[in-house]
Structures are given as C-alpha cells and as structure tokens.
mmCIF file of C-alpha atoms in Angstrom:
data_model
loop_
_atom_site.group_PDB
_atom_site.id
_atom_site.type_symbol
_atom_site.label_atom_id
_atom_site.label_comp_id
_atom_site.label_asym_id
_atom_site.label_seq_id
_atom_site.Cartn_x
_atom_site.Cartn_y
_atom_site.Cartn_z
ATOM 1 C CA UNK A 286 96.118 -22.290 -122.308
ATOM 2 C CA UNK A 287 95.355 -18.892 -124.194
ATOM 3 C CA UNK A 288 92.013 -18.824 -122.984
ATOM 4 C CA UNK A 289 93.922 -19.069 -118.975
ATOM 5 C CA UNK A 290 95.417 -16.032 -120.269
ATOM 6 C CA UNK A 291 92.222 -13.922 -119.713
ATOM 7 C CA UNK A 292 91.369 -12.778 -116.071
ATOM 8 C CA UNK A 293 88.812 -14.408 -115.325
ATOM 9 C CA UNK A 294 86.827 -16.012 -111.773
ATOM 10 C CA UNK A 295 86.137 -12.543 -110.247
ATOM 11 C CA UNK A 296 82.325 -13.484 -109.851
ATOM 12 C CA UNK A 297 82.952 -17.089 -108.161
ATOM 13 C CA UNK A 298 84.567 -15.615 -105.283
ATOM 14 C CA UNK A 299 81.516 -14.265 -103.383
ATOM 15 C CA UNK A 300 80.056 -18.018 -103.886
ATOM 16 C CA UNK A 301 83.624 -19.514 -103.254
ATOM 17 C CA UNK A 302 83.440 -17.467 -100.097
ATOM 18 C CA UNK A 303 79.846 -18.443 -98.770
ATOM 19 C CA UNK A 304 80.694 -22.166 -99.681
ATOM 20 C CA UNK A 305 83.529 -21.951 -97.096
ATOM 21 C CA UNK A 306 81.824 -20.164 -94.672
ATOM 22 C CA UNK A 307 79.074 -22.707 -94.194
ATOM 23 C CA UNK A 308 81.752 -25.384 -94.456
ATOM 24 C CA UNK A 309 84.034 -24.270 -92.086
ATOM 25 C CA UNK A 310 81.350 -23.745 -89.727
ATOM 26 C CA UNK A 311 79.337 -27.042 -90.120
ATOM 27 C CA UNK A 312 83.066 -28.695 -89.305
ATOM 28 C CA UNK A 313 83.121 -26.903 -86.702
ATOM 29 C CA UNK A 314 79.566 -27.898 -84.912
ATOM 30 C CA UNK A 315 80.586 -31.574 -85.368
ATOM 31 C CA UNK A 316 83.674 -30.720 -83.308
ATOM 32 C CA UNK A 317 81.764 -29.322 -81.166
ATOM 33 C CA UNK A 318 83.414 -25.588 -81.191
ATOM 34 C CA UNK A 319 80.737 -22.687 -80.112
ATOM 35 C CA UNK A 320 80.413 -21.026 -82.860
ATOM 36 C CA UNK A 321 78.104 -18.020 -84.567
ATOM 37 C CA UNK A 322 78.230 -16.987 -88.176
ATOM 38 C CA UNK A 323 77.362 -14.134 -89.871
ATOM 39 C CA UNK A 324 77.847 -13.840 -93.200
ATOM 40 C CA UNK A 325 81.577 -14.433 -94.144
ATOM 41 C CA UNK A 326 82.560 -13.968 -90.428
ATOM 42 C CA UNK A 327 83.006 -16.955 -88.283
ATOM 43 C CA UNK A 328 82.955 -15.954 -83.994
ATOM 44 C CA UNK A 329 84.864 -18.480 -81.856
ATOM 45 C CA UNK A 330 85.455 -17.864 -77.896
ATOM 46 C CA UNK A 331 88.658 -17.135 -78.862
ATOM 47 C CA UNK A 332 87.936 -14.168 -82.163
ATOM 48 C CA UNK A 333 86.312 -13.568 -84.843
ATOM 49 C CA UNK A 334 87.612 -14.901 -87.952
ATOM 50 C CA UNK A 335 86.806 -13.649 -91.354
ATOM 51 C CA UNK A 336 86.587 -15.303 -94.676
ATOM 52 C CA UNK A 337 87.897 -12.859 -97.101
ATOM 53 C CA UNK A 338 88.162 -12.911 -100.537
ATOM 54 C CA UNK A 339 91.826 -13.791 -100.415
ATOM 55 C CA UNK A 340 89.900 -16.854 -98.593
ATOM 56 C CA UNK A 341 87.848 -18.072 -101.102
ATOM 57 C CA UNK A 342 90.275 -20.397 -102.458
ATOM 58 C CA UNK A 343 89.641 -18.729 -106.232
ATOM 59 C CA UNK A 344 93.593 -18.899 -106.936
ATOM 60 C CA UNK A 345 93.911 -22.015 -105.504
ATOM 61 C CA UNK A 346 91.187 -23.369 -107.931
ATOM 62 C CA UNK A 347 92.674 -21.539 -111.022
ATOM 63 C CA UNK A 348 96.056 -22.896 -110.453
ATOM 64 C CA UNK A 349 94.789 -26.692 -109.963
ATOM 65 C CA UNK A 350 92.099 -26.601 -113.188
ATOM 66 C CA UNK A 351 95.295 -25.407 -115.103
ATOM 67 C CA UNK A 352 97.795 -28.332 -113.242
ATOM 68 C CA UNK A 353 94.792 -30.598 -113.856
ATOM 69 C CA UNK A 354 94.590 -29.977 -117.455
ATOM 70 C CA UNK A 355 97.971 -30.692 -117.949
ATOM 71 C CA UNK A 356 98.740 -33.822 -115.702
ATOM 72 C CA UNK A 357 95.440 -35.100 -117.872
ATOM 73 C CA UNK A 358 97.129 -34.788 -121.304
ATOM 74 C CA UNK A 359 100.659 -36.556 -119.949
ATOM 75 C CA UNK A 360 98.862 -39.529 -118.230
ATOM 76 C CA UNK A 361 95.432 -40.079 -119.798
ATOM 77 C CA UNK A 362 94.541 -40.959 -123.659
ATOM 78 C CA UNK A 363 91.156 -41.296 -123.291
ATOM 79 C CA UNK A 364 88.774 -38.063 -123.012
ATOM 80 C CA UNK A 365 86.294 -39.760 -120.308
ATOM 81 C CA UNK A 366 89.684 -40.201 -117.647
ATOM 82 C CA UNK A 367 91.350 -36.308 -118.840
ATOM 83 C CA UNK A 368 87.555 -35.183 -117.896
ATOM 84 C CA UNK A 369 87.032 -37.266 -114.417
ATOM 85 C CA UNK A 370 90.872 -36.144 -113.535
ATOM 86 C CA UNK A 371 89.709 -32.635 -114.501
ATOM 87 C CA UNK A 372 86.407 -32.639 -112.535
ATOM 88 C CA UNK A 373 88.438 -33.740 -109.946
ATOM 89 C CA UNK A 374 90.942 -30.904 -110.199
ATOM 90 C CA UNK A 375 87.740 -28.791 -109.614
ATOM 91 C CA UNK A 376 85.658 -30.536 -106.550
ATOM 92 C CA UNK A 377 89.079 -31.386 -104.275
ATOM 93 C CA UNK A 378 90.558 -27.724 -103.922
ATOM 94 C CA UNK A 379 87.038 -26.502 -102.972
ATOM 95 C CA UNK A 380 86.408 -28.849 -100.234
ATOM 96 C CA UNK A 381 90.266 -28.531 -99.579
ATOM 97 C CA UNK A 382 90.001 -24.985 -98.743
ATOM 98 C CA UNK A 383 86.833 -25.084 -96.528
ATOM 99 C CA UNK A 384 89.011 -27.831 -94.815
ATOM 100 C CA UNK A 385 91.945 -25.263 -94.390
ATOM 101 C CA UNK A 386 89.792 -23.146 -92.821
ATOM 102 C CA UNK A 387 87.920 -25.079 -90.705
ATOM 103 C CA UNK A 388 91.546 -26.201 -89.422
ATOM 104 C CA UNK A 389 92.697 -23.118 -89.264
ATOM 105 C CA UNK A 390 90.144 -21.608 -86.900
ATOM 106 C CA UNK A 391 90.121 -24.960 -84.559
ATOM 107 C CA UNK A 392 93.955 -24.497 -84.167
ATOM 108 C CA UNK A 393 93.808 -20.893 -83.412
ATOM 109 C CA UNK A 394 91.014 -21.981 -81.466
ATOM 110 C CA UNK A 395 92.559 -25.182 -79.046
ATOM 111 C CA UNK A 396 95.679 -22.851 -79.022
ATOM 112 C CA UNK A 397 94.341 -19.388 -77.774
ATOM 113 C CA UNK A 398 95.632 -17.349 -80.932
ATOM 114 C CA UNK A 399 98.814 -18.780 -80.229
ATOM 115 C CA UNK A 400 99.105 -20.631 -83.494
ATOM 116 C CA UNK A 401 97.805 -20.330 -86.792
ATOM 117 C CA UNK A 402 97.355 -16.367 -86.611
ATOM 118 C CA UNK A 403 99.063 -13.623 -88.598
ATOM 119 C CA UNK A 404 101.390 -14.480 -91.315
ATOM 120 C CA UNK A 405 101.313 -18.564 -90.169
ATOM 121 C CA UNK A 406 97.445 -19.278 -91.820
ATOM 122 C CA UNK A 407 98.932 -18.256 -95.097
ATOM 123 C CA UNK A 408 102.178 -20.459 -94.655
ATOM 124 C CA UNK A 409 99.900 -23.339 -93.425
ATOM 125 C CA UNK A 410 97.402 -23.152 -96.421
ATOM 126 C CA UNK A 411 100.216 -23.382 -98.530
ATOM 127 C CA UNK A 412 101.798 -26.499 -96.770
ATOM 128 C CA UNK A 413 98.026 -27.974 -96.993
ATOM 129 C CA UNK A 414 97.672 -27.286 -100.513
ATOM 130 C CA UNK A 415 100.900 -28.376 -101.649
ATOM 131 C CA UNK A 416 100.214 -31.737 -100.270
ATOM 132 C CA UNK A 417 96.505 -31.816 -101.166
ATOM 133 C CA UNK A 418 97.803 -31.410 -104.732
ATOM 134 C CA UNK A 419 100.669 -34.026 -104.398
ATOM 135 C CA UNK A 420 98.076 -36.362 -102.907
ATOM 136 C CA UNK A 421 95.634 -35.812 -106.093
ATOM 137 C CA UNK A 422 98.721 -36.237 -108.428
ATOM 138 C CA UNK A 423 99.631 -39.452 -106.879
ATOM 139 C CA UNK A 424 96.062 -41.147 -106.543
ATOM 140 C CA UNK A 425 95.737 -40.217 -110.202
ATOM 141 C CA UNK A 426 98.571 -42.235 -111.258
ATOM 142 C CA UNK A 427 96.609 -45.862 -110.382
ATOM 143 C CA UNK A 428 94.385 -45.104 -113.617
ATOM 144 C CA UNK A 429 97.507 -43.848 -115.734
ATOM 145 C CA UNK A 430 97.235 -45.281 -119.467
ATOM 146 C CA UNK A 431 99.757 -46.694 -121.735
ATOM 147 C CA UNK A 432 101.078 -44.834 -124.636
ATOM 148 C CA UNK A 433 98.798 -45.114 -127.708
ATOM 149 C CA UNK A 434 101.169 -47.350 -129.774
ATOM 150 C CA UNK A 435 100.324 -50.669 -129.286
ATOM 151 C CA UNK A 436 103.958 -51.957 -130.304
ATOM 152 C CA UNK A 437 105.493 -50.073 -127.945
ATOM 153 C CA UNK A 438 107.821 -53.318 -126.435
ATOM 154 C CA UNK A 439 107.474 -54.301 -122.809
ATOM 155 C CA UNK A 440 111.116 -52.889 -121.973
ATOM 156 C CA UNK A 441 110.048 -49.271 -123.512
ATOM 157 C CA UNK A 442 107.039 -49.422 -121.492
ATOM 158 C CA UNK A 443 109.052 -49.854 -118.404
ATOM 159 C CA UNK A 444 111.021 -46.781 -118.870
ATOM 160 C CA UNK A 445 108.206 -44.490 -119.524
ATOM 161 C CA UNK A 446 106.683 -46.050 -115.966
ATOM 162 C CA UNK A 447 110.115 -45.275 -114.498
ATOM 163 C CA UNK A 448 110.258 -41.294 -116.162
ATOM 164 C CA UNK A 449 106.724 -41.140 -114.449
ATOM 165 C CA UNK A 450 108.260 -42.029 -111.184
ATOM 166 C CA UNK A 451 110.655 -39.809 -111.290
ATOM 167 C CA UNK A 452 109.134 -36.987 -112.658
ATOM 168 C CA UNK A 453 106.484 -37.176 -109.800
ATOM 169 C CA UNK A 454 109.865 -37.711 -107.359
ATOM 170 C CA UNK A 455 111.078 -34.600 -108.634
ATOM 171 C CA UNK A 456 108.056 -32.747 -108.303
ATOM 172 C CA UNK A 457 107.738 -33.774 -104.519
ATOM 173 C CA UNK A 458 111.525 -33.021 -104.217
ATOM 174 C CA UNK A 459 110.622 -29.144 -105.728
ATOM 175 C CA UNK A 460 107.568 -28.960 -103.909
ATOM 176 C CA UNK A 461 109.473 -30.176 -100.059
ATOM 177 C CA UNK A 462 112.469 -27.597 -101.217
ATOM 178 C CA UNK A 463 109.661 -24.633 -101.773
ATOM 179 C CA UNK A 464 108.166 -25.262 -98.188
ATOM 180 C CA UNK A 465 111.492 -25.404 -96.299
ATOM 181 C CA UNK A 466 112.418 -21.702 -98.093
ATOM 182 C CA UNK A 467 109.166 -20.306 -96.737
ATOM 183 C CA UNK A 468 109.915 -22.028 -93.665
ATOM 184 C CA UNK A 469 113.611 -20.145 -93.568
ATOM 185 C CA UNK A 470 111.675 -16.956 -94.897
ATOM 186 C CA UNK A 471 109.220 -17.008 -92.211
ATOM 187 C CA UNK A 472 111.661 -17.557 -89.471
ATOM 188 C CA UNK A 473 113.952 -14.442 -90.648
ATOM 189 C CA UNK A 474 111.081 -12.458 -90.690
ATOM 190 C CA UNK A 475 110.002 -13.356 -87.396
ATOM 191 C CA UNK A 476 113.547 -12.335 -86.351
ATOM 192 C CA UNK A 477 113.776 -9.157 -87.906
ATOM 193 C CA UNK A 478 110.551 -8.056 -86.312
ATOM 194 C CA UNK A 479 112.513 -8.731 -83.217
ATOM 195 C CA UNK A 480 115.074 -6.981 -83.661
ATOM 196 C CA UNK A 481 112.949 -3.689 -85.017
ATOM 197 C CA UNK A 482 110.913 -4.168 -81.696
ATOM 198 C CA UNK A 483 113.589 -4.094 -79.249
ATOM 199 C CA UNK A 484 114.974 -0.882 -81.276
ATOM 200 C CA UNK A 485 118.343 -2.548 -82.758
ATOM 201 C CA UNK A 486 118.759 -1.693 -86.463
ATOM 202 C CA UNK A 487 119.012 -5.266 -88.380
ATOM 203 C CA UNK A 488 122.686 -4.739 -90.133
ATOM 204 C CA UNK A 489 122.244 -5.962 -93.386
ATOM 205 C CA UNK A 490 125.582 -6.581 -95.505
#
C-alpha cells in the first residue's frame, strides 16, 4: 500500500481514453446509433460527446486494483485466486467504463439531451460503478476459502461465513446510503440554480 502512495497512471490515460472511444462507439454501431468518431470525440444526431481524460476511467481503475488487493487478502489464501480476483479487479472497470459511456451517450441520445447531460453523467457513472464493484465483490465470494487452520470447528467456521455476510451487508448498506446523499445533493443543487435563475437570493440559515 506504500507503493499506492506514489502518483502514478498519468501515461495510461491517453490509452484508457482511446480504449473507450472505440468501445463506446463499436456499442454503439450494434445499436444501431449514427455515429462518427474522431479521435476521443464521439458525434451523435443529437451532439458531440467527448471522452476526456476525466473519462478514461484511470481513477476508477486505481481505486478497484487497490479494493481488489484487499478483498483478495480477507477472502483468498491461495496466491493463484488473490491473482485471478486481482486480474479481475483490472479487466472489469475497463470494460465497465467503456460501458458507462456507451450508455451514457445512447441515453442522452434516445432522450434528446434531456437526460444524462451536465452534472447527471457523473452521478450516473458513480451509481454504475458502485454497483459494478458490489457485483464483482459478490461473485467473488462463490470461490471464498476457509481459514488456514484446519481445526478450526464447524461452529467457528459458521461465524466467520456469517461476519462475511454481514460485512458485505454493511458495505451495500454504506454504499446505498452514499448514492441517496448524492441523490439529495444533486437535487438541492438543481434547486438552488433555480432559485439564482429566477433572481431570488437562496436564504441560507
């Protein structure tokens, strides 16, 4: 975890970036969407959309390698599961994110910029990758090991499957209470705006 420390990732971002790009837009053929590329920007009847580098998904990767790592050392003994659960932690939140675009841009898309614009991509990539992440947690629990110690008794085994449950309970429980805040947040922004558009001063106490 020292060596997370260190900055690192700035030079997968352009590749991060062209990975999405071509994702996003072969989706988007199969559904049929006309569509032209160029480079990192993605034209749709409807706009051009644009994957930046705030688009690559290079935080998103970070943050699940680093998750990965850890849900590997509390679930897995042996090294060849911690590195499959690992690799894994690496492949899903690349194709995840040229997934989030891709459903981004059909929404926006079907919609007519009336969804999935502005501030809501960013609160809908979270919601995606929240539950991506859940979804990886929870298929990795059908290879979970047993504790090294062969003596451990059948009743002690038991409770460690039960802290499991509950530990992934409370991290969906977390996870659900994060979304509905940005949720609220996103709401009482929306309001604000309102009120700053129509020229009322927001009175805040």
């Amino acid at each position: 975890f020292l060596f997370f420390a260190v900055p690192f990732g700035e030079a997968s971002v352009a590749p991060l970036q062209d990975f999405t790009a071509s994702f996003a837009v072969a989706l988007l053929k199969l559904s049929r969407v006309p569509i032209v590329q160029e480079n990192h920007t993605i034209w749709v009847p409807s706009g051009p959309w644009v994957i930046a580098e705030a688009c690559s998904g290079i935080r998103y990767l970070i943050s699940s390698i680093v998750l990965g790592l850890i849900y590997a050392s509390l679930v897995y003994r042996s090294w060849k599961r911690r590195a499959l659960f690992v690799l894994a932690s690496i492949v899903v939140p690349i194709l995840a994110n040229g997934i989030r675009a891709y459903g981004i841009i059909l929404i926006a898309y079907l919609t007519d910029n009336r969804l999935a614009t502005d501030v809501d991509h960013i609160v809908y990539g979270w919601v995606f990758f929240t539950m991506v992440q859940l979804l990886l947690f929870s298929v990795g629990l059908v290879w979970r090991e047993p504790p090294a110690e062969e003596s451990q008794s059948l009743s002690q085994r038991e409770m460690d499957s039960t802290r499991v449950a509950h530990s992934f309970r409370g991290a969906a429980t977390a996870s659900l209470c994060v979304l509905i805040c940005v949720i609220f947040a996103r709401a009482a922004e929306a309001y604000v705006s309102k009120l700053v558009a129509t020229g009322a001063p927001p009175e805040l106490t």
